[in-house]
Amino acid sequence: MTSFGGRTLASGAASAVPLLVHGRRRVKEGSIAEFKERFSSLAASSTKPGSGVHAMFAFADPTNPLAFWHIFWSAGPSAFSHDASQQESLAACYESTEEDPDCLNCYGGWSEGVAADAAANPSVRYRFHAPMAGFIKADDAGVIPDGPPLIGFTYRHVKPGQMDALATSFQTVCDLWRAKVPGILGASVSRDPEHADRVHDIRLFANHDAYVKHADKSDDALMAAMGVWFANYDTSRPFTGEIYAPDPND
């Protein structure tokens, strides 16, 4: 057995307890330029070597010019303090309020203390996910400079009665990924808090090479394990979510 953020998983590889935060934030009309300037400045100062903050991105929502998808990846639960401080720095730019909050999903090694800290900012709703299987590395394994990274947050439906089988088979795949592909920095699956048959599936690749190798068709053991895992998904219902990659073909 192994633990992930203090919770027990079904198998194998040692798991670190970093934190991934992802979600869509609305920016006030007339504040886009100020938001971009403040966010860029904060990202530049926050992601220096040794800071523990590995990535900080804001991607324009293609459907809404006043919305941006946010991603933070940090080495541990202390990263939440950084997230809280950036909320204060950028608070004047955001549209969300206590009555109409934005929502951010937290994956990985959050603790009860981190969850309690979230209540300090009532204009943002945090959903804390308990991972069913997977891993997220505590550092970038020295391969981020070979980036840019590829990051995916997808939402997938599971066949009836197959949730436990999904978790077990996905951990088998993750153990192989962790052992064979250093550039796979994170892979995790957790239950959707609002849909009993849906999961959040996360992928964090250091670069395009890692993305290609995560489905290496020449690796018979990996392909067999992925087949067992994938058979648990209800593929009659499409995957949805957000993919951040320099090449849309990915």
PDB file of C-alpha atoms in Angstrom:
ATOM      1  CA  MET A   1       0.000   0.000   0.000  1.00  0.00           C
ATOM      2  CA  THR A   2       1.136   3.563  -0.525  1.00  0.00           C
ATOM      3  CA  SER A   3      -0.143   6.935   0.547  1.00  0.00           C
ATOM      4  CA  PHE A   4      -1.029  10.003  -1.462  1.00  0.00           C
ATOM      5  CA  GLY A   5      -1.523  13.160   0.559  1.00  0.00           C
ATOM      6  CA  GLY A   6      -2.245  11.127   3.694  1.00  0.00           C
ATOM      7  CA  ARG A   7      -4.762   8.826   1.993  1.00  0.00           C
ATOM      8  CA  THR A   8      -4.247   5.156   1.230  1.00  0.00           C
ATOM      9  CA  LEU A   9      -3.956   3.884  -2.328  1.00  0.00           C
ATOM     10  CA  ALA A  10      -4.171   0.378  -3.670  1.00  0.00           C
ATOM     11  CA  SER A  11      -0.656  -0.178  -5.001  1.00  0.00           C
ATOM     12  CA  GLY A  12       2.952   0.462  -5.701  1.00  0.00           C
ATOM     13  CA  ALA A  13       4.955   3.554  -6.408  1.00  0.00           C
ATOM     14  CA  ALA A  14       5.955   6.032  -3.707  1.00  0.00           C
ATOM     15  CA  SER A  15       3.859   9.168  -4.002  1.00  0.00           C
ATOM     16  CA  ALA A  16       4.772  12.728  -3.149  1.00  0.00           C
ATOM     17  CA  VAL A  17       2.363  15.297  -1.785  1.00  0.00           C
ATOM     18  CA  PRO A  18       2.518  18.411  -3.958  1.00  0.00           C
ATOM     19  CA  LEU A  19      -0.495  20.475  -4.873  1.00  0.00           C
ATOM     20  CA  LEU A  20      -2.185  21.208  -8.193  1.00  0.00           C
ATOM     21  CA  VAL A  21      -4.822  23.932  -8.332  1.00  0.00           C
ATOM     22  CA  HIS A  22      -6.943  24.425 -11.448  1.00  0.00           C
ATOM     23  CA  GLY A  23     -10.004  26.434 -12.299  1.00  0.00           C
ATOM     24  CA  ARG A  24     -11.624  29.295 -14.171  1.00  0.00           C
ATOM     25  CA  ARG A  25     -11.505  32.847 -12.817  1.00  0.00           C
ATOM     26  CA  ARG A  26     -13.588  35.738 -14.095  1.00  0.00           C
ATOM     27  CA  VAL A  27     -11.938  39.137 -14.510  1.00  0.00           C
ATOM     28  CA  LYS A  28     -13.800  42.425 -14.191  1.00  0.00           C
ATOM     29  CA  GLU A  29     -14.567  44.267 -17.390  1.00  0.00           C
ATOM     30  CA  GLY A  30     -11.917  46.934 -17.910  1.00  0.00           C
ATOM     31  CA  SER A  31      -9.368  45.079 -15.738  1.00  0.00           C
ATOM     32  CA  ILE A  32      -7.867  42.698 -18.318  1.00  0.00           C
ATOM     33  CA  ALA A  33      -4.665  44.688 -18.867  1.00  0.00           C
ATOM     34  CA  GLU A  34      -4.142  45.170 -15.134  1.00  0.00           C
ATOM     35  CA  PHE A  35      -4.802  41.486 -14.486  1.00  0.00           C
ATOM     36  CA  LYS A  36      -2.303  40.347 -17.118  1.00  0.00           C
ATOM     37  CA  GLU A  37       0.364  42.715 -15.798  1.00  0.00           C
ATOM     38  CA  ARG A  38      -0.131  41.692 -12.183  1.00  0.00           C
ATOM     39  CA  PHE A  39      -0.346  37.983 -12.952  1.00  0.00           C
ATOM     40  CA  SER A  40       2.780  38.034 -15.141  1.00  0.00           C
ATOM     41  CA  SER A  41       4.731  39.928 -12.499  1.00  0.00           C
ATOM     42  CA  LEU A  42       3.636  37.563  -9.748  1.00  0.00           C
ATOM     43  CA  ALA A  43       4.401  34.479 -11.847  1.00  0.00           C
ATOM     44  CA  ALA A  44       7.904  35.746 -12.629  1.00  0.00           C
ATOM     45  CA  SER A  45       8.666  36.369  -8.961  1.00  0.00           C
ATOM     46  CA  SER A  46       7.000  33.190  -7.669  1.00  0.00           C
ATOM     47  CA  THR A  47       8.462  30.500  -9.948  1.00  0.00           C
ATOM     48  CA  LYS A  48      12.145  31.115  -9.277  1.00  0.00           C
ATOM     49  CA  PRO A  49      14.386  28.073  -8.544  1.00  0.00           C
ATOM     50  CA  GLY A  50      13.957  26.947  -4.962  1.00  0.00           C
ATOM     51  CA  SER A  51      10.631  28.698  -4.512  1.00  0.00           C
ATOM     52  CA  GLY A  52       8.657  25.447  -4.522  1.00  0.00           C
ATOM     53  CA  VAL A  53       6.278  26.882  -7.115  1.00  0.00           C
ATOM     54  CA  HIS A  54       6.910  24.960 -10.335  1.00  0.00           C
ATOM     55  CA  ALA A  55       4.244  26.464 -12.589  1.00  0.00           C
ATOM     56  CA  MET A  56       1.808  29.356 -12.559  1.00  0.00           C
ATOM     57  CA  PHE A  57      -0.286  29.953 -15.668  1.00  0.00           C
ATOM     58  CA  ALA A  58      -3.366  31.892 -16.733  1.00  0.00           C
ATOM     59  CA  PHE A  59      -4.860  30.833 -20.084  1.00  0.00           C
ATOM     60  CA  ALA A  60      -7.503  32.903 -21.841  1.00  0.00           C
ATOM     61  CA  ASP A  61     -10.856  31.128 -22.051  1.00  0.00           C
ATOM     62  CA  PRO A  62     -11.636  30.753 -25.777  1.00  0.00           C
ATOM     63  CA  THR A  63     -15.366  31.187 -25.098  1.00  0.00           C
ATOM     64  CA  ASN A  64     -15.274  34.216 -22.787  1.00  0.00           C
ATOM     65  CA  PRO A  65     -12.886  37.180 -23.157  1.00  0.00           C
ATOM     66  CA  LEU A  66     -13.331  38.037 -19.470  1.00  0.00           C
ATOM     67  CA  ALA A  67     -12.321  34.605 -18.114  1.00  0.00           C
ATOM     68  CA  PHE A  68      -8.967  32.879 -17.575  1.00  0.00           C
ATOM     69  CA  TRP A  69      -8.151  29.295 -16.631  1.00  0.00           C
ATOM     70  CA  HIS A  70      -5.612  29.224 -13.790  1.00  0.00           C
ATOM     71  CA  ILE A  71      -3.044  26.512 -13.018  1.00  0.00           C
ATOM     72  CA  PHE A  72      -0.693  26.366 -10.024  1.00  0.00           C
ATOM     73  CA  TRP A  73       1.696  23.468  -9.407  1.00  0.00           C
ATOM     74  CA  SER A  74       3.801  23.531  -6.259  1.00  0.00           C
ATOM     75  CA  ALA A  75       6.004  21.263  -4.202  1.00  0.00           C
ATOM     76  CA  GLY A  76       3.787  20.877  -1.159  1.00  0.00           C
ATOM     77  CA  PRO A  77       0.832  22.049   0.898  1.00  0.00           C
ATOM     78  CA  SER A  78       2.665  25.239   1.816  1.00  0.00           C
ATOM     79  CA  ALA A  79       1.948  26.256  -1.776  1.00  0.00           C
ATOM     80  CA  PHE A  80      -1.555  27.095  -0.723  1.00  0.00           C
ATOM     81  CA  SER A  81      -0.169  30.046   1.211  1.00  0.00           C
ATOM     82  CA  HIS A  82       1.271  31.269  -2.079  1.00  0.00           C
ATOM     83  CA  ASP A  83      -2.087  30.794  -3.745  1.00  0.00           C
ATOM     84  CA  ALA A  84      -3.793  32.750  -0.994  1.00  0.00           C
ATOM     85  CA  SER A  85      -1.297  35.589  -1.315  1.00  0.00           C
ATOM     86  CA  GLN A  86      -1.804  35.826  -5.078  1.00  0.00           C
ATOM     87  CA  GLN A  87      -5.544  36.008  -4.532  1.00  0.00           C
ATOM     88  CA  GLU A  88      -4.923  39.061  -2.357  1.00  0.00           C
ATOM     89  CA  SER A  89      -2.566  40.581  -4.931  1.00  0.00           C
ATOM     90  CA  LEU A  90      -5.069  40.103  -7.756  1.00  0.00           C
ATOM     91  CA  ALA A  91      -8.295  40.427  -5.799  1.00  0.00           C
ATOM     92  CA  ALA A  92      -9.234  43.797  -7.274  1.00  0.00           C
ATOM     93  CA  CYS A  93      -9.170  42.293 -10.790  1.00  0.00           C
ATOM     94  CA  TYR A  94     -11.552  39.398 -10.144  1.00  0.00           C
ATOM     95  CA  GLU A  95     -15.314  39.461 -10.618  1.00  0.00           C
ATOM     96  CA  SER A  96     -16.088  36.721  -8.072  1.00  0.00           C
ATOM     97  CA  THR A  97     -17.699  37.561  -4.740  1.00  0.00           C
ATOM     98  CA  GLU A  98     -18.823  35.679  -1.655  1.00  0.00           C
ATOM     99  CA  GLU A  99     -22.332  35.585  -3.134  1.00  0.00           C
ATOM    100  CA  ASP A 100     -21.085  34.501  -6.588  1.00  0.00           C
ATOM    101  CA  PRO A 101     -17.723  32.739  -6.099  1.00  0.00           C
ATOM    102  CA  ASP A 102     -15.407  31.227  -8.699  1.00  0.00           C
ATOM    103  CA  CYS A 103     -14.476  27.566  -8.204  1.00  0.00           C
ATOM    104  CA  LEU A 104     -10.968  26.060  -8.106  1.00  0.00           C
ATOM    105  CA  ASN A 105     -10.167  22.344  -7.865  1.00  0.00           C
ATOM    106  CA  CYS A 106      -7.295  21.205  -5.609  1.00  0.00           C
ATOM    107  CA  TYR A 107      -5.546  17.913  -6.305  1.00  0.00           C
ATOM    108  CA  GLY A 108      -2.717  16.167  -4.464  1.00  0.00           C
ATOM    109  CA  GLY A 109      -1.275  16.669  -1.022  1.00  0.00           C
ATOM    110  CA  TRP A 110      -3.618  19.102   0.595  1.00  0.00           C
ATOM    111  CA  SER A 111      -4.105  18.777   4.342  1.00  0.00           C
ATOM    112  CA  GLU A 112      -6.880  19.680   6.747  1.00  0.00           C
ATOM    113  CA  GLY A 113      -4.955  22.861   7.517  1.00  0.00           C
ATOM    114  CA  VAL A 114      -4.915  23.784   3.838  1.00  0.00           C
ATOM    115  CA  ALA A 115      -8.637  23.124   3.590  1.00  0.00           C
ATOM    116  CA  ALA A 116      -9.262  25.312   6.622  1.00  0.00           C
ATOM    117  CA  ASP A 117      -7.174  28.127   5.123  1.00  0.00           C
ATOM    118  CA  ALA A 118      -9.422  28.117   2.071  1.00  0.00           C
ATOM    119  CA  ALA A 119     -12.281  29.475   4.126  1.00  0.00           C
ATOM    120  CA  ALA A 120     -10.308  32.702   4.591  1.00  0.00           C
ATOM    121  CA  ASN A 121     -11.233  33.745   1.050  1.00  0.00           C
ATOM    122  CA  PRO A 122     -15.009  33.367   0.724  1.00  0.00           C
ATOM    123  CA  SER A 123     -15.005  34.780  -2.813  1.00  0.00           C
ATOM    124  CA  VAL A 124     -13.429  31.530  -4.064  1.00  0.00           C
ATOM    125  CA  ARG A 125     -14.860  28.046  -3.615  1.00  0.00           C
ATOM    126  CA  TYR A 126     -12.222  25.316  -3.377  1.00  0.00           C
ATOM    127  CA  ARG A 127     -13.044  21.692  -4.142  1.00  0.00           C
ATOM    128  CA  PHE A 128     -10.527  19.366  -2.480  1.00  0.00           C
ATOM    129  CA  HIS A 129     -10.119  16.022  -4.228  1.00  0.00           C
ATOM    130  CA  ALA A 130      -9.073  12.817  -2.492  1.00  0.00           C
ATOM    131  CA  PRO A 131      -7.103  10.876  -5.129  1.00  0.00           C
ATOM    132  CA  MET A 132      -8.184   7.309  -5.841  1.00  0.00           C
ATOM    133  CA  ALA A 133      -4.929   6.417  -7.587  1.00  0.00           C
ATOM    134  CA  GLY A 134      -1.860   7.978  -9.184  1.00  0.00           C
ATOM    135  CA  PHE A 135       1.075  10.184  -8.282  1.00  0.00           C
ATOM    136  CA  ILE A 136       2.227  13.789  -8.549  1.00  0.00           C
ATOM    137  CA  LYS A 137       5.960  14.350  -8.224  1.00  0.00           C
ATOM    138  CA  ALA A 138       7.301  16.869  -5.743  1.00  0.00           C
ATOM    139  CA  ASP A 139       9.639  18.388  -8.318  1.00  0.00           C
ATOM    140  CA  ASP A 140      10.087  18.704 -12.048  1.00  0.00           C
ATOM    141  CA  ALA A 141      12.767  15.978 -12.265  1.00  0.00           C
ATOM    142  CA  GLY A 142      15.016  18.432 -14.089  1.00  0.00           C
ATOM    143  CA  VAL A 143      13.112  18.008 -17.333  1.00  0.00           C
ATOM    144  CA  ILE A 144      10.884  21.098 -17.406  1.00  0.00           C
ATOM    145  CA  PRO A 145      13.613  23.080 -19.233  1.00  0.00           C
ATOM    146  CA  ASP A 146      13.027  20.658 -22.115  1.00  0.00           C
ATOM    147  CA  GLY A 147       9.389  21.831 -22.218  1.00  0.00           C
ATOM    148  CA  PRO A 148       7.038  23.474 -22.743  1.00  0.00           C
ATOM    149  CA  PRO A 149       4.883  21.259 -20.534  1.00  0.00           C
ATOM    150  CA  LEU A 150       1.605  19.679 -21.584  1.00  0.00           C
ATOM    151  CA  ILE A 151      -1.145  19.639 -18.957  1.00  0.00           C
ATOM    152  CA  GLY A 152      -4.562  18.022 -19.133  1.00  0.00           C
ATOM    153  CA  PHE A 153      -7.575  18.118 -16.833  1.00  0.00           C
ATOM    154  CA  THR A 154     -10.280  15.846 -18.231  1.00  0.00           C
ATOM    155  CA  TYR A 155     -13.590  14.544 -16.933  1.00  0.00           C
ATOM    156  CA  ARG A 156     -14.536  10.991 -17.834  1.00  0.00           C
ATOM    157  CA  HIS A 157     -17.484   8.709 -17.134  1.00  0.00           C
ATOM    158  CA  VAL A 158     -16.949   5.259 -15.636  1.00  0.00           C
ATOM    159  CA  LYS A 159     -18.999   2.168 -16.410  1.00  0.00           C
ATOM    160  CA  PRO A 160     -21.480   1.147 -13.680  1.00  0.00           C
ATOM    161  CA  GLY A 161     -19.804  -0.827 -10.895  1.00  0.00           C
ATOM    162  CA  GLN A 162     -16.304  -0.300 -12.289  1.00  0.00           C
ATOM    163  CA  MET A 163     -15.008   2.530 -10.097  1.00  0.00           C
ATOM    164  CA  ASP A 164     -12.806   0.306  -7.877  1.00  0.00           C
ATOM    165  CA  ALA A 165     -11.482  -1.578 -10.902  1.00  0.00           C
ATOM    166  CA  LEU A 166     -10.681   1.740 -12.549  1.00  0.00           C
ATOM    167  CA  ALA A 167      -8.639   2.891  -9.556  1.00  0.00           C
ATOM    168  CA  THR A 168      -6.715  -0.384  -9.245  1.00  0.00           C
ATOM    169  CA  SER A 169      -5.923  -0.667 -12.951  1.00  0.00           C
ATOM    170  CA  PHE A 170      -4.973   3.008 -13.226  1.00  0.00           C
ATOM    171  CA  GLN A 171      -2.481   2.625 -10.370  1.00  0.00           C
ATOM    172  CA  THR A 172      -0.860  -0.231 -12.290  1.00  0.00           C
ATOM    173  CA  VAL A 173      -0.471   2.059 -15.305  1.00  0.00           C
ATOM    174  CA  CYS A 174       0.854   4.881 -13.113  1.00  0.00           C
ATOM    175  CA  ASP A 175       3.477   2.591 -11.566  1.00  0.00           C
ATOM    176  CA  LEU A 176       4.729   1.800 -15.077  1.00  0.00           C
ATOM    177  CA  TRP A 177       4.685   5.459 -16.120  1.00  0.00           C
ATOM    178  CA  ARG A 178       6.604   6.535 -13.043  1.00  0.00           C
ATOM    179  CA  ALA A 179       9.230   3.834 -13.535  1.00  0.00           C
ATOM    180  CA  LYS A 180       9.706   4.241 -17.282  1.00  0.00           C
ATOM    181  CA  VAL A 181       9.010   7.873 -18.230  1.00  0.00           C
ATOM    182  CA  PRO A 182      10.689  10.508 -15.997  1.00  0.00           C
ATOM    183  CA  GLY A 183       8.930  13.269 -17.907  1.00  0.00           C
ATOM    184  CA  ILE A 184       5.502  12.182 -16.675  1.00  0.00           C
ATOM    185  CA  LEU A 185       5.362  14.431 -13.619  1.00  0.00           C
ATOM    186  CA  GLY A 186       1.853  13.645 -12.529  1.00  0.00           C
ATOM    187  CA  ALA A 187      -1.131  11.388 -13.187  1.00  0.00           C
ATOM    188  CA  SER A 188      -4.130  11.229 -10.884  1.00  0.00           C
ATOM    189  CA  VAL A 189      -7.761  10.211 -10.834  1.00  0.00           C
ATOM    190  CA  SER A 190     -10.384  11.343  -8.315  1.00  0.00           C
ATOM    191  CA  ARG A 191     -14.158  11.180  -8.010  1.00  0.00           C
ATOM    192  CA  ASP A 192     -16.177  14.110  -9.257  1.00  0.00           C
ATOM    193  CA  PRO A 193     -17.920  15.588  -6.201  1.00  0.00           C
ATOM    194  CA  GLU A 194     -21.145  16.245  -8.125  1.00  0.00           C
ATOM    195  CA  HIS A 195     -21.416  13.220 -10.464  1.00  0.00           C
ATOM    196  CA  ALA A 196     -21.181   9.732  -8.944  1.00  0.00           C
ATOM    197  CA  ASP A 197     -20.165   8.061 -12.216  1.00  0.00           C
ATOM    198  CA  ARG A 198     -17.587  10.647 -13.310  1.00  0.00           C
ATOM    199  CA  VAL A 199     -13.907  11.157 -12.442  1.00  0.00           C
ATOM    200  CA  HIS A 200     -11.351  13.904 -12.840  1.00  0.00           C
ATOM    201  CA  ASP A 201      -8.346  12.576 -14.746  1.00  0.00           C
ATOM    202  CA  ILE A 202      -5.155  14.660 -14.592  1.00  0.00           C
ATOM    203  CA  ARG A 203      -2.016  14.425 -16.681  1.00  0.00           C
ATOM    204  CA  LEU A 204       1.155  16.514 -16.211  1.00  0.00           C
ATOM    205  CA  PHE A 205       3.848  16.050 -18.870  1.00  0.00           C
ATOM    206  CA  ALA A 206       7.172  17.879 -18.749  1.00  0.00           C
ATOM    207  CA  ASN A 207       7.405  18.039 -22.531  1.00  0.00           C
ATOM    208  CA  HIS A 208       6.157  16.563 -25.784  1.00  0.00           C
ATOM    209  CA  ASP A 209       8.493  13.572 -25.561  1.00  0.00           C
ATOM    210  CA  ALA A 210       6.899  12.495 -22.291  1.00  0.00           C
ATOM    211  CA  TYR A 211       3.467  12.855 -23.846  1.00  0.00           C
ATOM    212  CA  VAL A 212       4.465  10.561 -26.743  1.00  0.00           C
ATOM    213  CA  LYS A 213       6.041   7.953 -24.439  1.00  0.00           C
ATOM    214  CA  HIS A 214       3.026   7.727 -22.131  1.00  0.00           C
ATOM    215  CA  ALA A 215       1.345   5.589 -24.819  1.00  0.00           C
ATOM    216  CA  ASP A 216       4.396   3.839 -26.289  1.00  0.00           C
ATOM    217  CA  LYS A 217       2.938   1.161 -28.556  1.00  0.00           C
ATOM    218  CA  SER A 218       6.250  -0.732 -28.577  1.00  0.00           C
ATOM    219  CA  ASP A 219       5.923  -1.385 -24.822  1.00  0.00           C
ATOM    220  CA  ASP A 220       3.744  -4.483 -24.603  1.00  0.00           C
ATOM    221  CA  ALA A 221       3.393  -4.411 -20.809  1.00  0.00           C
ATOM    222  CA  LEU A 222       2.304  -0.785 -20.809  1.00  0.00           C
ATOM    223  CA  MET A 223      -0.159  -1.265 -23.656  1.00  0.00           C
ATOM    224  CA  ALA A 224      -1.707  -4.294 -21.929  1.00  0.00           C
ATOM    225  CA  ALA A 225      -2.081  -2.401 -18.634  1.00  0.00           C
ATOM    226  CA  MET A 226      -3.589   0.608 -20.399  1.00  0.00           C
ATOM    227  CA  GLY A 227      -6.085  -1.652 -22.144  1.00  0.00           C
ATOM    228  CA  VAL A 228      -7.277  -3.100 -18.820  1.00  0.00           C
ATOM    229  CA  TRP A 229      -7.549   0.406 -17.314  1.00  0.00           C
ATOM    230  CA  PHE A 230      -9.300   1.992 -20.284  1.00  0.00           C
ATOM    231  CA  ALA A 231     -11.911  -0.770 -20.450  1.00  0.00           C
ATOM    232  CA  ASN A 232     -13.470   0.689 -17.285  1.00  0.00           C
ATOM    233  CA  TYR A 233     -14.449   3.951 -18.979  1.00  0.00           C
ATOM    234  CA  ASP A 234     -17.827   4.490 -20.596  1.00  0.00           C
ATOM    235  CA  THR A 235     -16.551   5.610 -23.984  1.00  0.00           C
ATOM    236  CA  SER A 236     -20.074   6.116 -25.288  1.00  0.00           C
ATOM    237  CA  ARG A 237     -19.968   9.409 -23.392  1.00  0.00           C
ATOM    238  CA  PRO A 238     -17.310  11.869 -24.559  1.00  0.00           C
ATOM    239  CA  PHE A 239     -14.394  13.041 -22.448  1.00  0.00           C
ATOM    240  CA  THR A 240     -14.513  16.744 -21.672  1.00  0.00           C
ATOM    241  CA  GLY A 241     -12.110  19.163 -20.033  1.00  0.00           C
ATOM    242  CA  GLU A 242      -9.172  21.459 -20.664  1.00  0.00           C
ATOM    243  CA  ILE A 243      -5.921  20.583 -22.438  1.00  0.00           C
ATOM    244  CA  TYR A 244      -2.982  22.995 -22.335  1.00  0.00           C
ATOM    245  CA  ALA A 245      -0.494  22.199 -25.098  1.00  0.00           C
ATOM    246  CA  PRO A 246       1.486  24.187 -27.678  1.00  0.00           C
ATOM    247  CA  ASP A 247       0.305  21.864 -30.476  1.00  0.00           C
ATOM    248  CA  PRO A 248      -3.484  21.441 -30.746  1.00  0.00           C
ATOM    249  CA  ASN A 249      -2.930  18.043 -32.395  1.00  0.00           C
ATOM    250  CA  ASP A 250      -1.787  16.726 -29.013  1.00  0.00           C
TER     251      ASP A 250
END
